[in-house]
PDB file of C-alpha atoms in Angstrom:
ATOM      1  CA  ALA P   1     183.509 194.920   5.048  1.00 42.00           C
ATOM      2  CA  GLU P   2     183.235 193.382   2.102  1.00 47.00           C
ATOM      3  CA  SER P   3     180.709 190.785   1.734  1.00 44.00           C
ATOM      4  CA  SER P   4     182.279 186.606   0.248  1.00 42.00           C
ATOM      5  CA  ASN P   5     178.895 185.864  -0.706  1.00 44.00           C
ATOM      6  CA  SER P   6     177.783 189.392  -2.471  1.00 43.00           C
ATOM      7  CA  GLY P   7     175.302 188.267  -4.791  1.00 45.00           C
ATOM      8  CA  GLN P   8     172.981 185.670  -3.910  1.00 43.00           C
ATOM      9  CA  GLU P   9     174.651 182.441  -4.528  1.00 41.00           C
ATOM     10  CA  VAL P  10     171.895 179.957  -4.916  1.00 40.00           C
ATOM     11  CA  SER P  11     172.832 175.829  -3.910  1.00 39.00           C
ATOM     12  CA  THR P  12     171.187 173.401  -6.387  1.00 38.00           C
ATOM     13  CA  PRO P  13     170.618 170.333  -5.818  1.00 41.00           C
ATOM     14  CA  VAL P  14     171.462 169.145  -9.032  1.00 39.00           C
ATOM     15  CA  SER P  15     173.627 165.780 -10.032  1.00 40.00           C
ATOM     16  CA  ASN P  16     175.500 167.135 -12.703  1.00 51.00           C
ATOM     17  CA  GLU P  17     178.434 169.416 -12.298  1.00 58.00           C
ATOM     18  CA  PRO P  18     178.253 172.637 -14.378  1.00 59.00           C
ATOM     19  CA  SER P  19     180.151 172.502 -18.143  1.00 60.00           C
ATOM     20  CA  SER P  20     182.698 175.207 -19.219  1.00 62.00           C
ATOM     21  CA  SER P  21     179.858 176.290 -21.002  1.00 66.00           C
ATOM     22  CA  ASP P  22     177.938 177.304 -18.056  1.00 77.00           C
ATOM     23  CA  MET P  23     180.958 179.155 -16.193  1.00 86.00           C
ATOM     24  CA  VAL P  24     181.393 182.697 -16.284  1.00 86.00           C
ATOM     25  CA  SER P  25     184.251 184.573 -18.742  1.00 85.00           C
ATOM     26  CA  ALA P  26     185.778 187.465 -17.132  1.00 90.00           C
ATOM     27  CA  SER P  27     188.222 190.108 -17.913  1.00 91.00           C
ATOM     28  CA  ASN P  28     190.575 191.050 -15.554  1.00 94.00           C
ATOM     29  CA  ILE P  29     189.412 194.940 -15.004  1.00 94.00           C
ATOM     30  CA  SER P  30     192.624 195.871 -14.471  1.00 92.00           C
ATOM     31  CA  GLU P  31     193.766 195.404 -18.080  1.00 91.00           C
ATOM     32  CA  VAL P  32     191.206 198.262 -18.138  1.00 92.00           C
ATOM     33  CA  LYS P  33     193.181 201.845 -19.073  1.00 93.00           C
ATOM     34  CA  GLY P  34     192.480 205.145 -17.529  1.00 94.00           C
ATOM     35  CA  LEU P  35     189.155 206.110 -15.073  1.00 95.00           C
ATOM     36  CA  LEU P  36     185.925 204.186 -14.750  1.00 95.00           C
ATOM     37  CA  TYR P  37     182.575 203.537 -12.290  1.00 95.00           C
ATOM     38  CA  THR P  38     181.297 199.919 -12.800  1.00 95.00           C
ATOM     39  CA  ILE P  39     179.465 198.021 -10.606  1.00 94.00           C
ATOM     40  CA  GLN P  40     180.834 195.832  -8.369  1.00 96.00           C
ATOM     41  CA  ILE P  41     177.787 192.456  -7.991  1.00 94.00           C
ATOM     42  CA  GLY P  42     179.775 189.862  -6.051  1.00 94.00           C
ATOM     43  CA  VAL P  43     183.177 188.170  -4.161  1.00 95.00           C
ATOM     44  CA  TYR P  44     183.394 184.695  -4.394  1.00 95.00           C
ATOM     45  CA  LYS P  45     185.405 182.146  -3.397  1.00 93.00           C
ATOM     46  CA  ASN P  46     184.776 179.385  -5.675  1.00 91.00           C
ATOM     47  CA  ALA P  47     184.676 179.568  -9.495  1.00 89.00           C
ATOM     48  CA  VAL P  48     180.710 181.420 -10.825  1.00 90.00           C
ATOM     49  CA  THR P  49     178.314 180.088 -12.989  1.00 89.00           C
ATOM     50  CA  LYS P  50     176.392 182.361 -14.982  1.00 85.00           C
ATOM     51  CA  GLU P  51     173.384 181.863 -13.529  1.00 82.00           C
ATOM     52  CA  GLN P  52     175.078 183.045 -10.060  1.00 86.00           C
ATOM     53  CA  LEU P  53     175.704 186.801 -11.767  1.00 87.00           C
ATOM     54  CA  MET P  54     172.422 186.741 -13.631  1.00 81.00           C
ATOM     55  CA  ASN P  55     173.501 186.303 -16.546  1.00 77.00           C
ATOM     56  CA  LEU P  56     175.077 189.704 -16.754  1.00 81.00           C
ATOM     57  CA  ASN P  57     177.166 190.445 -19.391  1.00 77.00           C
ATOM     58  CA  PRO P  58     180.084 191.888 -20.322  1.00 84.00           C
ATOM     59  CA  ILE P  59     181.429 190.205 -16.711  1.00 90.00           C
ATOM     60  CA  TYR P  60     185.053 191.948 -15.313  1.00 94.00           C
ATOM     61  CA  MET P  61     187.160 190.264 -12.220  1.00 96.00           C
ATOM     62  CA  GLU P  62     189.899 191.168  -9.650  1.00 96.00           C
ATOM     63  CA  PRO P  63     191.743 188.229  -7.652  1.00 94.00           C
ATOM     64  CA  THR P  64     191.879 190.016  -4.269  1.00 93.00           C
ATOM     65  CA  GLY P  65     195.446 188.751  -3.226  1.00 86.00           C
ATOM     66  CA  THR P  66     193.213 186.716  -0.574  1.00 91.00           C
ATOM     67  CA  GLY P  67     191.621 183.996  -2.449  1.00 92.00           C
ATOM     68  CA  LEU P  68     188.432 185.465  -3.225  1.00 96.00           C
ATOM     69  CA  THR P  69     187.721 187.473  -6.777  1.00 96.00           C
ATOM     70  CA  ARG P  70     185.689 190.569  -7.172  1.00 96.00           C
ATOM     71  CA  TYR P  71     183.242 190.353 -10.361  1.00 96.00           C
ATOM     72  CA  PHE P  72     181.830 193.484 -11.878  1.00 95.00           C
ATOM     73  CA  THR P  73     179.650 194.404 -14.843  1.00 90.00           C
ATOM     74  CA  GLY P  74     180.090 196.956 -17.249  1.00 88.00           C
ATOM     75  CA  ILE P  75     182.247 200.752 -17.462  1.00 89.00           C
ATOM     76  CA  PHE P  76     180.978 203.894 -17.037  1.00 90.00           C
ATOM     77  CA  THR P  77     182.533 207.398 -17.896  1.00 89.00           C
ATOM     78  CA  ASN P  78     179.758 209.205 -16.042  1.00 89.00           C
ATOM     79  CA  MET P  79     177.754 208.423 -12.646  1.00 91.00           C
ATOM     80  CA  GLN P  80     173.866 208.204 -13.831  1.00 87.00           C
ATOM     81  CA  ASP P  81     174.607 205.907 -16.400  1.00 86.00           C
ATOM     82  CA  ALA P  82     176.541 203.686 -13.953  1.00 89.00           C
ATOM     83  CA  ARG P  83     173.362 204.123 -11.123  1.00 89.00           C
ATOM     84  CA  ARG P  84     170.316 203.674 -13.830  1.00 85.00           C
ATOM     85  CA  SER P  85     172.529 200.236 -14.247  1.00 85.00           C
ATOM     86  CA  GLN P  86     172.962 199.768 -10.948  1.00 87.00           C
ATOM     87  CA  GLN P  87     169.623 200.562 -10.300  1.00 85.00           C
ATOM     88  CA  ASN P  88     168.521 197.374 -13.208  1.00 80.00           C
ATOM     89  CA  ILE P  89     171.033 195.287 -11.667  1.00 85.00           C
ATOM     90  CA  ARG P  90     169.342 195.768  -8.365  1.00 84.00           C
ATOM     91  CA  GLU P  91     166.240 194.974  -9.326  1.00 78.00           C
ATOM     92  CA  ALA P  92     167.135 191.904 -11.591  1.00 76.00           C
ATOM     93  CA  GLY P  93     168.254 190.310  -8.020  1.00 79.00           C
ATOM     94  CA  ILE P  94     171.022 191.053  -7.324  1.00 87.00           C
ATOM     95  CA  ARG P  95     170.436 193.626  -4.222  1.00 87.00           C
ATOM     96  CA  ASP P  96     173.447 194.670  -3.054  1.00 91.00           C
ATOM     97  CA  ALA P  97     174.796 195.508  -6.437  1.00 92.00           C
ATOM     98  CA  PHE P  98     177.128 198.765  -5.413  1.00 96.00           C
ATOM     99  CA  ILE P  99     179.563 201.561  -8.019  1.00 96.00           C
ATOM    100  CA  ILE P 100     183.240 201.722  -7.030  1.00 97.00           C
ATOM    101  CA  ALA P 101     185.513 203.271  -9.380  1.00 97.00           C
ATOM    102  CA  TYR P 102     188.765 202.072 -10.747  1.00 97.00           C
ATOM    103  CA  ARG P 103     191.374 203.784 -12.716  1.00 96.00           C
ATOM    104  CA  ASP P 104     194.367 201.816 -14.479  1.00 94.00           C
ATOM    105  CA  GLY P 105     193.160 198.930 -12.271  1.00 94.00           C
ATOM    106  CA  VAL P 106     193.686 200.763  -9.496  1.00 96.00           C
ATOM    107  CA  ARG P 107     190.384 200.380  -6.623  1.00 96.00           C
ATOM    108  CA  MET P 108     189.397 204.124  -5.618  1.00 97.00           C
ATOM    109  CA  SER P 109     185.828 205.244  -3.664  1.00 96.00           C
ATOM    110  CA  ILE P 110     184.590 207.119  -5.967  1.00 96.00           C
ATOM    111  CA  SER P 111     184.421 211.110  -4.202  1.00 95.00           C
ATOM    112  CA  GLU P 112     188.947 210.073  -5.337  1.00 96.00           C
ATOM    113  CA  ALA P 113     187.189 209.532  -8.954  1.00 96.00           C
ATOM    114  CA  ARG P 114     185.083 212.963  -9.150  1.00 94.00           C
ATOM    115  CA  ARG P 115     188.154 215.015  -7.319  1.00 95.00           C
ATOM    116  CA  ILE P 116     190.586 213.203 -10.598  1.00 95.00           C
ATOM    117  CA  ALA P 117     188.127 214.008 -13.316  1.00 93.00           C
ATOM    118  CA  GLU P 118     187.344 217.785 -12.379  1.00 93.00           C
ATOM    119  CA  ASN P 119     190.912 218.198 -11.928  1.00 94.00           C
ATOM    120  CA  GLU P 120     192.227 216.378 -15.076  1.00 93.00           C
ATOM    121  CA  GLY P 121     188.863 216.506 -17.412  1.00 89.00           C
ATOM    122  CA  ASN P 122     187.211 213.998 -18.969  1.00 84.00           C
ATOM    123  CA  ASN P 123     189.795 212.418 -21.462  1.00 88.00           C
ATOM    124  CA  VAL P 124     190.861 210.457 -18.739  1.00 90.00           C
ATOM    125  CA  PHE P 125     188.007 208.608 -18.572  1.00 91.00           C
ATOM    126  CA  ALA P 126     188.324 205.019 -19.880  1.00 86.00           C
ATOM    127  CA  SER P 127     187.099 204.266 -23.349  1.00 74.00           C
ATOM    128  CA  ASP P 128     183.309 203.513 -23.687  1.00 54.00           C
ATOM    129  CA  GLN P 129     183.845 199.378 -22.826  1.00 52.00           C
ATOM    130  CA  ASN P 130     180.054 199.022 -23.786  1.00 49.00           C
ATOM    131  CA  SER P 131     179.645 199.858 -26.884  1.00 39.00           C
ATOM    132  CA  ASN P 132     180.505 196.358 -27.885  1.00 37.00           C
ATOM    133  CA  LEU P 133     176.722 195.794 -26.952  1.00 38.00           C
ATOM    134  CA  ALA P 134     175.435 197.654 -29.707  1.00 35.00           C
ATOM    135  CA  SER P 135     176.951 195.171 -32.309  1.00 34.00           C
ATOM    136  CA  VAL P 136     175.796 192.316 -30.624  1.00 37.00           C
ATOM    137  CA  GLN P 137     172.977 190.682 -32.360  1.00 42.00           C
ATOM    138  CA  ASN P 138     169.516 191.744 -31.485  1.00 45.00           C
ATOM    139  CA  GLU P 139     168.063 188.143 -32.114  1.00 51.00           C
ATOM    140  CA  ASP P 140     165.115 187.027 -29.345  1.00 75.00           C
ATOM    141  CA  VAL P 141     166.646 190.290 -26.978  1.00 87.00           C
ATOM    142  CA  ASN P 142     162.812 191.788 -25.870  1.00 91.00           C
ATOM    143  CA  TYR P 143     161.272 193.226 -22.150  1.00 94.00           C
ATOM    144  CA  ARG P 144     159.048 191.405 -20.094  1.00 95.00           C
ATOM    145  CA  ILE P 145     156.904 192.383 -16.991  1.00 95.00           C
ATOM    146  CA  GLN P 146     157.771 190.613 -14.095  1.00 94.00           C
ATOM    147  CA  VAL P 147     155.190 189.216 -12.008  1.00 92.00           C
ATOM    148  CA  GLY P 148     156.460 187.207  -9.493  1.00 89.00           C
ATOM    149  CA  ALA P 149     159.969 185.074  -8.472  1.00 88.00           C
ATOM    150  CA  TYR P 150     159.443 182.234  -6.279  1.00 86.00           C
ATOM    151  CA  LYS P 151     162.109 179.637  -4.743  1.00 82.00           C
ATOM    152  CA  GLU P 152     159.427 177.273  -3.356  1.00 76.00           C
ATOM    153  CA  GLN P 153     155.940 175.365  -4.977  1.00 75.00           C
ATOM    154  CA  VAL P 154     154.520 178.192  -6.432  1.00 75.00           C
ATOM    155  CA  PRO P 155     150.423 178.406  -4.947  1.00 76.00           C
ATOM    156  CA  THR P 156     147.843 177.803  -7.426  1.00 78.00           C
ATOM    157  CA  ASN P 157     145.686 180.164  -6.976  1.00 81.00           C
ATOM    158  CA  ILE P 158     148.851 182.536  -7.702  1.00 83.00           C
ATOM    159  CA  VAL P 159     149.309 180.685 -11.086  1.00 80.00           C
ATOM    160  CA  SER P 160     145.686 181.427 -11.807  1.00 82.00           C
ATOM    161  CA  GLN P 161     146.040 185.105 -10.945  1.00 83.00           C
ATOM    162  CA  PHE P 162     149.025 185.539 -13.327  1.00 85.00           C
ATOM    163  CA  LEU P 163     146.802 183.639 -16.202  1.00 82.00           C
ATOM    164  CA  SER P 164     144.387 185.265 -15.675  1.00 82.00           C
ATOM    165  CA  VAL P 165     145.557 189.122 -15.711  1.00 80.00           C
ATOM    166  CA  ALA P 166     148.558 187.919 -18.259  1.00 80.00           C
ATOM    167  CA  ALA P 167     145.484 187.336 -20.986  1.00 72.00           C
ATOM    168  CA  ASN P 168     146.089 186.754 -24.068  1.00 71.00           C
ATOM    169  CA  GLN P 169     149.866 188.241 -23.743  1.00 81.00           C
ATOM    170  CA  GLY P 170     151.133 185.142 -22.616  1.00 83.00           C
ATOM    171  CA  LEU P 171     152.764 184.144 -19.697  1.00 85.00           C
ATOM    172  CA  ASP P 172     155.872 182.461 -19.269  1.00 85.00           C
ATOM    173  CA  GLN P 173     158.198 180.651 -16.019  1.00 82.00           C
ATOM    174  CA  THR P 174     162.159 181.355 -16.273  1.00 83.00           C
ATOM    175  CA  VAL P 175     164.046 178.882 -13.956  1.00 79.00           C
ATOM    176  CA  MET P 176     167.460 180.235 -12.546  1.00 79.00           C
ATOM    177  CA  GLY P 177     168.526 178.284 -10.267  1.00 75.00           C
ATOM    178  CA  SER P 178     166.359 177.539  -7.282  1.00 78.00           C
ATOM    179  CA  THR P 179     163.882 180.456  -8.254  1.00 83.00           C
ATOM    180  CA  THR P 180     161.110 180.453 -11.037  1.00 84.00           C
ATOM    181  CA  ILE P 181     160.420 183.711 -12.336  1.00 88.00           C
ATOM    182  CA  TYR P 182     157.115 184.713 -13.812  1.00 89.00           C
ATOM    183  CA  THR P 183     157.064 187.077 -16.643  1.00 92.00           C
ATOM    184  CA  VAL P 184     154.375 188.157 -19.156  1.00 92.00           C
ATOM    185  CA  GLY P 185     154.611 189.402 -22.618  1.00 90.00           C
ATOM    186  CA  LYS P 186     157.596 189.871 -25.449  1.00 89.00           C
ATOM    187  CA  TYR P 187     157.896 193.220 -26.168  1.00 90.00           C
ATOM    188  CA  ASN P 188     160.177 194.892 -28.635  1.00 87.00           C
ATOM    189  CA  SER P 189     159.878 198.181 -27.142  1.00 90.00           C
ATOM    190  CA  TYR P 190     160.093 199.476 -23.466  1.00 92.00           C
ATOM    191  CA  GLU P 191     157.398 202.204 -23.760  1.00 90.00           C
ATOM    192  CA  GLU P 192     154.941 198.859 -25.175  1.00 90.00           C
ATOM    193  CA  ALA P 193     156.051 197.074 -22.039  1.00 92.00           C
ATOM    194  CA  SER P 194     155.442 200.525 -19.819  1.00 92.00           C
ATOM    195  CA  THR P 195     151.850 200.322 -20.637  1.00 90.00           C
ATOM    196  CA  MET P 196     151.418 196.978 -20.057  1.00 90.00           C
ATOM    197  CA  LYS P 197     153.413 197.313 -17.104  1.00 91.00           C
ATOM    198  CA  SER P 198     150.111 199.667 -15.839  1.00 91.00           C
ATOM    199  CA  VAL P 199     147.970 197.871 -16.374  1.00 88.00           C
ATOM    200  CA  LEU P 200     149.204 194.607 -14.893  1.00 90.00           C
ATOM    201  CA  ILE P 201     149.633 196.943 -11.908  1.00 90.00           C
ATOM    202  CA  ASN P 202     146.346 198.362 -12.662  1.00 88.00           C
ATOM    203  CA  GLU P 203     144.813 194.308 -12.583  1.00 86.00           C
ATOM    204  CA  GLY P 204     145.909 194.007  -9.030  1.00 88.00           C
ATOM    205  CA  ILE P 205     149.710 193.183  -8.859  1.00 89.00           C
ATOM    206  CA  PRO P 206     151.495 196.659  -8.019  1.00 91.00           C
ATOM    207  CA  ASP P 207     155.121 194.928  -7.589  1.00 90.00           C
ATOM    208  CA  ALA P 208     155.409 194.637 -11.463  1.00 93.00           C
ATOM    209  CA  PHE P 209     158.070 195.653 -13.028  1.00 96.00           C
ATOM    210  CA  ILE P 210     160.162 195.733 -16.716  1.00 96.00           C
ATOM    211  CA  VAL P 211     162.653 193.330 -17.105  1.00 95.00           C
ATOM    212  CA  ALA P 212     164.789 192.286 -19.830  1.00 93.00           C
ATOM    213  CA  PHE P 213     165.945 188.988 -22.515  1.00 90.00           C
ATOM    214  CA  LYS P 214     168.067 188.157 -24.468  1.00 86.00           C
ATOM    215  CA  GLY P 215     167.429 184.175 -25.269  1.00 79.00           C
ATOM    216  CA  LYS P 216     166.980 182.406 -22.055  1.00 77.00           C
ATOM    217  CA  ASN P 217     169.153 185.225 -20.251  1.00 81.00           C
ATOM    218  CA  LYS P 218     167.877 188.173 -18.303  1.00 86.00           C
ATOM    219  CA  ILE P 219     170.664 191.002 -19.529  1.00 90.00           C
ATOM    220  CA  THR P 220     169.890 194.843 -18.203  1.00 92.00           C
ATOM    221  CA  ILE P 221     167.528 197.427 -19.114  1.00 93.00           C
ATOM    222  CA  ASP P 222     169.966 199.630 -20.494  1.00 90.00           C
ATOM    223  CA  GLU P 223     171.596 196.338 -22.064  1.00 88.00           C
ATOM    224  CA  ALA P 224     168.632 195.329 -23.963  1.00 89.00           C
ATOM    225  CA  LYS P 225     168.302 199.513 -25.181  1.00 89.00           C
ATOM    226  CA  GLU P 226     172.030 199.414 -26.819  1.00 85.00           C
ATOM    227  CA  ILE P 227     171.547 196.126 -28.315  1.00 83.00           C
ATOM    228  CA  LEU P 228     167.842 197.425 -29.563  1.00 83.00           C
ATOM    229  CA  GLY P 229     169.100 201.014 -30.582  1.00 80.00           C
ATOM    230  CA  GLN P 230     166.876 202.443 -28.064  1.00 77.00           C
TER     231      GLN P 230
END
């Protein structure tokens, strides 16, 4: 059964309503022709903000007919790419993201999609809808090492530890909804970020992992690699 709140919805006590620029802009997945895999990242009753969907893009949607709307990100023509993106999205904070298949707007199981691909060949797949990511400006796209995420006030000793291990790499904090994310460094290549992640793990932060940002928005590792041509 699908959850009506897949992906974390946060309730932030603010006085102002989100502006239109804060709301998710999504294409209807039924308009995409051909067979495809995509990542379902949430089912919501009300309109959602970009922050609620972790600032992922591109975003697709599908009304369920029961007053709910499903949201997806990415169009993939093979399961390997879809699984890699799913893992990145889960690491970014949407823990229950999962892969689903469509053909000409009709939802189907992964096993059914595989059977169709085996019987009809690769020509049945949708054109690569993610290719437009390569043309997105790579300004302010970088990799960072996430060292912590907190919804409550962070103990000063934890912040002191982060500052100590960050050294001259720089420690940033980014507020996403009700969560404050702490990251170390800004790197233009995944290899540089991977090296720093190993350093931080050795320095006593075993849960450190690589994330990617475009400006102030968190994106997937795959999207960053595509934008940066890596």
